[in-house]
PDB file of C-alpha atoms in Angstrom:
ATOM      1  CA  MET A   1       8.820 -13.130  28.289  1.00 66.00           C
ATOM      2  CA  LYS A   2       7.196 -14.989  30.721  1.00 75.00           C
ATOM      3  CA  LEU A   3       3.663 -14.691  31.131  1.00 89.00           C
ATOM      4  CA  GLN A   4       0.577 -15.118  34.389  1.00 89.00           C
ATOM      5  CA  LYS A   5      -1.833 -17.288  33.907  1.00 91.00           C
ATOM      6  CA  GLU A   6      -3.771 -14.096  33.234  1.00 93.00           C
ATOM      7  CA  ASN A   7      -2.627 -13.632  30.197  1.00 95.00           C
ATOM      8  CA  PHE A   8      -4.777 -17.301  29.253  1.00 97.00           C
ATOM      9  CA  LEU A   9      -8.137 -16.225  30.275  1.00 98.00           C
ATOM     10  CA  LEU A  10      -9.347 -15.678  26.043  1.00 98.00           C
ATOM     11  CA  TYR A  11      -6.988 -17.315  23.830  1.00 98.00           C
ATOM     12  CA  ALA A  12      -8.341 -16.144  20.695  1.00 98.00           C
ATOM     13  CA  ILE A  13      -7.369 -18.741  17.395  1.00 98.00           C
ATOM     14  CA  THR A  14      -7.476 -16.828  14.434  1.00 98.00           C
ATOM     15  CA  ASP A  15      -9.694 -19.219  11.168  1.00 95.00           C
ATOM     16  CA  ARG A  16      -9.785 -16.647   7.953  1.00 94.00           C
ATOM     17  CA  ASP A  17     -13.035 -19.357   6.818  1.00 94.00           C
ATOM     18  CA  CYS A  18     -14.955 -17.827   9.542  1.00 95.00           C
ATOM     19  CA  ILE A  19     -13.630 -14.145   9.043  1.00 95.00           C
ATOM     20  CA  GLY A  20     -14.905 -14.735   5.320  1.00 95.00           C
ATOM     21  CA  ASP A  21     -15.137 -11.761   3.116  1.00 96.00           C
ATOM     22  CA  ARG A  22     -14.526  -9.406   6.165  1.00 97.00           C
ATOM     23  CA  ASP A  23     -10.836  -7.725   5.989  1.00 98.00           C
ATOM     24  CA  PHE A  24      -8.535 -10.303   8.295  1.00 97.00           C
ATOM     25  CA  TYR A  25      -7.123  -7.547   9.869  1.00 98.00           C
ATOM     26  CA  ARG A  26      -9.359  -5.886  11.270  1.00 98.00           C
ATOM     27  CA  GLU A  27     -10.716  -8.254  12.347  1.00 98.00           C
ATOM     28  CA  ILE A  28      -8.006  -8.947  14.317  1.00 98.00           C
ATOM     29  CA  GLU A  29      -7.725  -5.401  15.673  1.00 98.00           C
ATOM     30  CA  ASN A  30     -11.855  -5.824  16.269  1.00 98.00           C
ATOM     31  CA  VAL A  31     -11.184  -9.229  18.913  1.00 98.00           C
ATOM     32  CA  LEU A  32      -8.126  -7.251  20.674  1.00 98.00           C
ATOM     33  CA  ALA A  33     -10.247  -3.806  21.306  1.00 98.00           C
ATOM     34  CA  GLY A  34     -12.475  -6.115  22.768  1.00 98.00           C
ATOM     35  CA  GLY A  35     -10.474  -8.097  25.202  1.00 98.00           C
ATOM     36  CA  VAL A  36      -9.164 -10.810  23.901  1.00 98.00           C
ATOM     37  CA  THR A  37      -5.854 -12.273  25.954  1.00 98.00           C
ATOM     38  CA  ILE A  38      -3.347 -13.502  23.468  1.00 98.00           C
ATOM     39  CA  LEU A  39      -3.946 -13.744  20.694  1.00 98.00           C
ATOM     40  CA  GLN A  40      -2.856 -17.428  18.263  1.00 98.00           C
ATOM     41  CA  LEU A  41      -2.394 -17.389  13.870  1.00 98.00           C
ATOM     42  CA  ARG A  42      -3.266 -19.677  12.745  1.00 97.00           C
ATOM     43  CA  GLU A  43      -2.355 -20.112   8.497  1.00 91.00           C
ATOM     44  CA  LYS A  44      -2.896 -23.896   7.800  1.00 87.00           C
ATOM     45  CA  ASN A  45      -2.371 -22.355   3.848  1.00 88.00           C
ATOM     46  CA  SER A  46       0.221 -20.716   4.167  1.00 91.00           C
ATOM     47  CA  ASP A  47       3.969 -21.228   3.515  1.00 94.00           C
ATOM     48  CA  THR A  48       6.401 -20.186   5.897  1.00 95.00           C
ATOM     49  CA  GLU A  49       7.663 -16.648   4.307  1.00 96.00           C
ATOM     50  CA  THR A  50       3.966 -15.643   3.372  1.00 96.00           C
ATOM     51  CA  LEU A  51       3.318 -16.180   7.581  1.00 97.00           C
ATOM     52  CA  ILE A  52       6.067 -14.748   8.204  1.00 98.00           C
ATOM     53  CA  ALA A  53       5.237 -11.499   6.345  1.00 98.00           C
ATOM     54  CA  GLU A  54       1.696 -11.580   8.180  1.00 97.00           C
ATOM     55  CA  ALA A  55       2.975 -12.552  11.633  1.00 98.00           C
ATOM     56  CA  VAL A  56       4.531  -9.105  11.080  1.00 98.00           C
ATOM     57  CA  LYS A  57       1.768  -6.925  10.649  1.00 98.00           C
ATOM     58  CA  VAL A  58      -0.611  -9.523  13.431  1.00 98.00           C
ATOM     59  CA  LYS A  59       2.559  -8.272  15.471  1.00 98.00           C
ATOM     60  CA  GLU A  60       1.935  -4.653  15.261  1.00 98.00           C
ATOM     61  CA  LEU A  61      -1.604  -4.376  16.007  1.00 98.00           C
ATOM     62  CA  CYS A  62      -1.365  -6.642  19.298  1.00 98.00           C
ATOM     63  CA  LYS A  63       1.631  -5.337  20.422  1.00 97.00           C
ATOM     64  CA  LYS A  64      -0.610  -1.866  20.029  1.00 98.00           C
ATOM     65  CA  TYR A  65      -2.789  -4.071  22.745  1.00 97.00           C
ATOM     66  CA  ASN A  66      -0.988  -5.218  24.569  1.00 97.00           C
ATOM     67  CA  VAL A  67      -1.454  -8.400  24.218  1.00 98.00           C
ATOM     68  CA  PRO A  68       1.082 -12.041  23.004  1.00 98.00           C
ATOM     69  CA  LEU A  69       1.768 -13.542  19.242  1.00 98.00           C
ATOM     70  CA  ILE A  70       2.071 -16.745  19.226  1.00 98.00           C
ATOM     71  CA  ILE A  71       2.215 -18.495  15.869  1.00 98.00           C
ATOM     72  CA  ASN A  72       0.888 -22.240  14.961  1.00 97.00           C
ATOM     73  CA  ASP A  73       3.026 -24.954  14.089  1.00 95.00           C
ATOM     74  CA  ASP A  74       6.471 -22.906  12.678  1.00 96.00           C
ATOM     75  CA  VAL A  75       8.565 -22.358  14.992  1.00 96.00           C
ATOM     76  CA  GLU A  76      10.597 -20.653  12.054  1.00 96.00           C
ATOM     77  CA  ALA A  77       8.185 -18.430  10.714  1.00 97.00           C
ATOM     78  CA  ALA A  78       7.652 -17.251  15.041  1.00 97.00           C
ATOM     79  CA  ILE A  79      11.456 -15.900  15.683  1.00 96.00           C
ATOM     80  CA  LYS A  80      11.945 -14.678  12.015  1.00 97.00           C
ATOM     81  CA  SER A  81       8.362 -12.316  12.749  1.00 97.00           C
ATOM     82  CA  GLY A  82       9.362 -11.758  15.661  1.00 97.00           C
ATOM     83  CA  ALA A  83       6.609 -13.373  17.889  1.00 98.00           C
ATOM     84  CA  ASP A  84       5.905 -14.444  21.175  1.00 98.00           C
ATOM     85  CA  GLY A  85       5.664 -17.408  20.432  1.00 97.00           C
ATOM     86  CA  VAL A  86       4.735 -21.101  19.089  1.00 98.00           C
ATOM     87  CA  HIS A  87       2.353 -23.339  19.322  1.00 98.00           C
ATOM     88  CA  VAL A  88       2.166 -26.839  18.591  1.00 97.00           C
ATOM     89  CA  GLY A  89       0.375 -30.331  18.401  1.00 93.00           C
ATOM     90  CA  ALA A  90       1.936 -34.165  18.911  1.00 83.00           C
ATOM     91  CA  GLU A  91       2.360 -34.126  15.192  1.00 84.00           C
ATOM     92  CA  ASP A  92       4.579 -31.371  15.453  1.00 87.00           C
ATOM     93  CA  MET A  93       8.169 -30.511  16.138  1.00 90.00           C
ATOM     94  CA  ALA A  94       9.099 -32.246  20.145  1.00 95.00           C
ATOM     95  CA  VAL A  95       9.139 -29.286  22.809  1.00 96.00           C
ATOM     96  CA  ALA A  96      12.586 -30.070  24.078  1.00 96.00           C
ATOM     97  CA  GLU A  97      13.731 -29.405  20.358  1.00 96.00           C
ATOM     98  CA  ILE A  98      12.318 -25.855  20.373  1.00 96.00           C
ATOM     99  CA  ARG A  99      12.991 -25.217  23.621  1.00 95.00           C
ATOM    100  CA  ASN A 100      16.275 -25.671  22.973  1.00 95.00           C
ATOM    101  CA  LYS A 101      15.828 -23.793  19.858  1.00 92.00           C
ATOM    102  CA  VAL A 102      14.971 -20.402  20.723  1.00 92.00           C
ATOM    103  CA  GLY A 103      16.092 -21.405  24.864  1.00 90.00           C
ATOM    104  CA  SER A 104      13.570 -18.986  26.654  1.00 90.00           C
ATOM    105  CA  ASP A 105      13.209 -16.230  25.153  1.00 86.00           C
ATOM    106  CA  ILE A 106       9.873 -16.913  22.646  1.00 95.00           C
ATOM    107  CA  ILE A 107       6.716 -18.650  24.807  1.00 97.00           C
ATOM    108  CA  ILE A 108       6.355 -22.537  23.802  1.00 97.00           C
ATOM    109  CA  GLY A 109       2.128 -23.663  24.235  1.00 98.00           C
ATOM    110  CA  ALA A 110       1.797 -27.862  23.476  1.00 98.00           C
ATOM    111  CA  THR A 111      -1.036 -29.210  22.648  1.00 97.00           C
ATOM    112  CA  ALA A 112      -1.527 -32.537  25.479  1.00 97.00           C
ATOM    113  CA  LYS A 113      -4.669 -34.623  25.036  1.00 95.00           C
ATOM    114  CA  THR A 114      -3.629 -37.201  28.174  1.00 96.00           C
ATOM    115  CA  VAL A 115      -2.120 -36.844  32.015  1.00 97.00           C
ATOM    116  CA  GLU A 116       1.299 -38.215  30.743  1.00 97.00           C
ATOM    117  CA  GLN A 117       1.187 -35.776  27.291  1.00 96.00           C
ATOM    118  CA  ALA A 118       0.870 -33.648  29.856  1.00 97.00           C
ATOM    119  CA  LYS A 119       3.702 -34.032  32.235  1.00 97.00           C
ATOM    120  CA  LYS A 120       5.321 -35.635  29.288  1.00 96.00           C
ATOM    121  CA  ALA A 121       5.303 -31.352  27.621  1.00 97.00           C
ATOM    122  CA  GLU A 122       5.355 -30.055  31.087  1.00 97.00           C
ATOM    123  CA  ALA A 123       9.101 -31.369  32.042  1.00 97.00           C
ATOM    124  CA  ALA A 124      10.877 -30.538  28.028  1.00 96.00           C
ATOM    125  CA  GLY A 125       9.672 -26.947  28.707  1.00 96.00           C
ATOM    126  CA  ALA A 126       6.351 -26.171  27.894  1.00 97.00           C
ATOM    127  CA  ASP A 127       4.867 -23.017  28.936  1.00 97.00           C
ATOM    128  CA  TYR A 128       1.699 -23.419  28.866  1.00 98.00           C
ATOM    129  CA  LEU A 129      -0.932 -26.176  27.265  1.00 98.00           C
ATOM    130  CA  GLY A 130      -4.218 -26.663  25.189  1.00 98.00           C
ATOM    131  CA  CYS A 131      -6.235 -29.411  26.408  1.00 97.00           C
ATOM    132  CA  GLY A 132      -9.581 -30.612  24.467  1.00 96.00           C
ATOM    133  CA  ALA A 133     -11.892 -30.639  22.742  1.00 95.00           C
ATOM    134  CA  LEU A 134     -14.199 -30.576  25.681  1.00 96.00           C
ATOM    135  CA  PHE A 135     -16.843 -29.585  22.341  1.00 95.00           C
ATOM    136  CA  THR A 136     -17.256 -30.714  18.894  1.00 87.00           C
ATOM    137  CA  SER A 137     -15.458 -27.752  17.114  1.00 75.00           C
ATOM    138  CA  PRO A 138     -16.114 -26.391  13.628  1.00 71.00           C
ATOM    139  CA  THR A 139     -12.999 -25.765  13.020  1.00 67.00           C
ATOM    140  CA  LYS A 140     -11.228 -29.855  13.600  1.00 68.00           C
ATOM    141  CA  LYS A 141     -14.157 -31.991  13.353  1.00 65.00           C
ATOM    142  CA  ASN A 142     -11.391 -35.086  13.332  1.00 71.00           C
ATOM    143  CA  ALA A 143     -10.515 -33.691  16.666  1.00 73.00           C
ATOM    144  CA  LYS A 144     -10.313 -36.600  19.090  1.00 80.00           C
ATOM    145  CA  PRO A 145     -13.303 -35.682  22.346  1.00 90.00           C
ATOM    146  CA  MET A 146     -12.446 -34.755  25.617  1.00 95.00           C
ATOM    147  CA  THR A 147     -13.550 -35.081  29.543  1.00 96.00           C
ATOM    148  CA  ILE A 148     -13.545 -32.694  31.457  1.00 97.00           C
ATOM    149  CA  ASP A 149     -12.588 -35.074  34.544  1.00 97.00           C
ATOM    150  CA  THR A 150      -9.596 -36.014  32.818  1.00 97.00           C
ATOM    151  CA  LEU A 151      -9.313 -32.201  31.585  1.00 98.00           C
ATOM    152  CA  LYS A 152      -9.378 -31.991  35.689  1.00 98.00           C
ATOM    153  CA  GLU A 153      -7.450 -34.259  36.033  1.00 98.00           C
ATOM    154  CA  ILE A 154      -4.578 -32.539  33.718  1.00 98.00           C
ATOM    155  CA  THR A 155      -4.727 -29.549  35.523  1.00 98.00           C
ATOM    156  CA  SER A 156      -4.171 -30.732  39.187  1.00 98.00           C
ATOM    157  CA  SER A 157      -1.685 -33.174  37.284  1.00 98.00           C
ATOM    158  CA  VAL A 158       0.906 -29.588  36.286  1.00 98.00           C
ATOM    159  CA  ASP A 159       1.753 -26.101  37.666  1.00 97.00           C
ATOM    160  CA  ILE A 160       1.378 -24.465  34.571  1.00 97.00           C
ATOM    161  CA  PRO A 161      -1.299 -22.506  33.188  1.00 97.00           C
ATOM    162  CA  VAL A 162      -4.031 -24.483  31.461  1.00 98.00           C
ATOM    163  CA  VAL A 163      -6.243 -23.737  28.269  1.00 98.00           C
ATOM    164  CA  ALA A 164      -9.340 -25.833  27.620  1.00 98.00           C
ATOM    165  CA  ILE A 165     -10.169 -25.444  23.882  1.00 97.00           C
ATOM    166  CA  GLY A 166     -12.396 -26.946  21.267  1.00 95.00           C
ATOM    167  CA  GLY A 167     -16.290 -25.686  20.026  1.00 95.00           C
ATOM    168  CA  LEU A 168     -16.498 -23.628  23.058  1.00 97.00           C
ATOM    169  CA  THR A 169     -19.010 -20.744  23.003  1.00 97.00           C
ATOM    170  CA  TYR A 170     -20.388 -18.162  24.681  1.00 98.00           C
ATOM    171  CA  ASP A 171     -23.463 -20.869  26.054  1.00 97.00           C
ATOM    172  CA  ASN A 172     -21.643 -23.748  27.100  1.00 97.00           C
ATOM    173  CA  ILE A 173     -18.642 -22.216  28.059  1.00 98.00           C
ATOM    174  CA  ASN A 174     -19.849 -22.579  32.057  1.00 98.00           C
ATOM    175  CA  ILE A 175     -17.893 -26.231  31.711  1.00 97.00           C
ATOM    176  CA  ILE A 176     -14.116 -24.858  32.269  1.00 98.00           C
ATOM    177  CA  GLU A 177     -16.198 -23.242  36.076  1.00 97.00           C
ATOM    178  CA  ASN A 178     -13.792 -25.296  38.587  1.00 97.00           C
ATOM    179  CA  SER A 179     -11.798 -27.308  36.334  1.00 98.00           C
ATOM    180  CA  GLY A 180      -8.230 -25.410  37.221  1.00 98.00           C
ATOM    181  CA  VAL A 181      -8.044 -24.287  33.148  1.00 98.00           C
ATOM    182  CA  SER A 182      -6.309 -20.198  33.476  1.00 98.00           C
ATOM    183  CA  GLY A 183      -8.526 -20.073  30.762  1.00 98.00           C
ATOM    184  CA  ALA A 184     -10.343 -20.483  27.213  1.00 98.00           C
ATOM    185  CA  ALA A 185      -9.428 -20.803  23.304  1.00 98.00           C
ATOM    186  CA  VAL A 186     -11.932 -19.967  21.013  1.00 98.00           C
ATOM    187  CA  VAL A 187     -12.294 -19.508  17.091  1.00 97.00           C
ATOM    188  CA  SER A 188     -15.649 -19.500  16.316  1.00 96.00           C
ATOM    189  CA  ALA A 189     -16.876 -18.242  18.948  1.00 97.00           C
ATOM    190  CA  VAL A 190     -15.028 -14.983  18.237  1.00 98.00           C
ATOM    191  CA  PHE A 191     -14.478 -14.529  14.558  1.00 97.00           C
ATOM    192  CA  ALA A 192     -17.603 -16.633  13.542  1.00 97.00           C
ATOM    193  CA  GLU A 193     -19.422 -13.433  14.512  1.00 97.00           C
ATOM    194  CA  GLU A 194     -20.798 -10.044  13.399  1.00 96.00           C
ATOM    195  CA  ASP A 195     -19.476  -7.945  16.217  1.00 98.00           C
ATOM    196  CA  VAL A 196     -16.680  -9.352  16.623  1.00 98.00           C
ATOM    197  CA  LYS A 197     -15.569  -6.552  19.654  1.00 98.00           C
ATOM    198  CA  SER A 198     -18.629  -7.364  21.096  1.00 98.00           C
ATOM    199  CA  ALA A 199     -18.078 -11.009  21.022  1.00 98.00           C
ATOM    200  CA  ALA A 200     -15.163 -11.087  22.629  1.00 98.00           C
ATOM    201  CA  SER A 201     -16.173  -8.179  25.368  1.00 98.00           C
ATOM    202  CA  ARG A 202     -19.156 -10.819  26.641  1.00 98.00           C
ATOM    203  CA  LEU A 203     -16.817 -13.689  26.738  1.00 98.00           C
ATOM    204  CA  ARG A 204     -14.524 -12.637  28.728  1.00 98.00           C
ATOM    205  CA  GLN A 205     -16.197 -10.699  31.109  1.00 97.00           C
ATOM    206  CA  LYS A 206     -17.893 -14.515  30.807  1.00 98.00           C
ATOM    207  CA  ILE A 207     -14.778 -15.925  32.061  1.00 98.00           C
ATOM    208  CA  ARG A 208     -13.296 -14.087  34.232  1.00 97.00           C
ATOM    209  CA  VAL A 209     -15.902 -14.399  36.295  1.00 97.00           C
ATOM    210  CA  LEU A 210     -16.421 -18.573  35.571  1.00 97.00           C
ATOM    211  CA  LEU A 211     -12.421 -18.172  36.059  1.00 97.00           C
ATOM    212  CA  ALA A 212     -13.369 -16.447  39.633  1.00 93.00           C
ATOM    213  CA  TYR A 213      -9.838 -14.323  38.583  1.00 90.00           C
ATOM    214  CA  ASP A 214     -11.662 -11.057  41.104  1.00 74.00           C
ATOM    215  CA  ASN A 215     -10.818 -13.233  43.906  1.00 71.00           C
ATOM    216  CA  ARG A 216      -7.006 -14.140  42.809  1.00 59.00           C
ATOM    217  CA  ASN A 217      -4.798 -12.925  44.568  1.00 42.00           C
TER     218      ASN A 217
END
């Protein structure tokens, strides 16, 4: 499955701590209805079998809204659940190894903190990059900060889509304007909100304007 840059406009990442005692699957469907364009299932505390079962349920919701589903870290879970892709960090399975394992059938996203890492991931077969953290993130408090200048250097050095990440909210999302990114990845900016559907809708519209999607061919 190959994605267009617009698929990355609003990239939502799940977080049970943000959702709290609200129904996990209902809130996922709500953000999908609100206009999320790609969804990552990130369940750090689930074993592979549990993650597969959860991913199968989430995949059905994503299919209903024609939104690609990405699994965080677990390549086996991504394959067995029928997810559209997997996202890996520098400490996870190498992009080249994943590509050799799955061929061209699965989307591979990779975290890149430097231009060197970005170029290496693209050459190894990554379909997109996640780059940040632009701001302190409540979900990754130890994430190394990235300057907007570094983000711009990365986007100008690769041909694959780049998604900005790290503490992005409706109020500070303006930082991505003219940065060359294809979209923004958020966690608490949607899932920590009381009305996640409305939060997703407002954020999507703002990002669309900032990145001038309506003016693109």
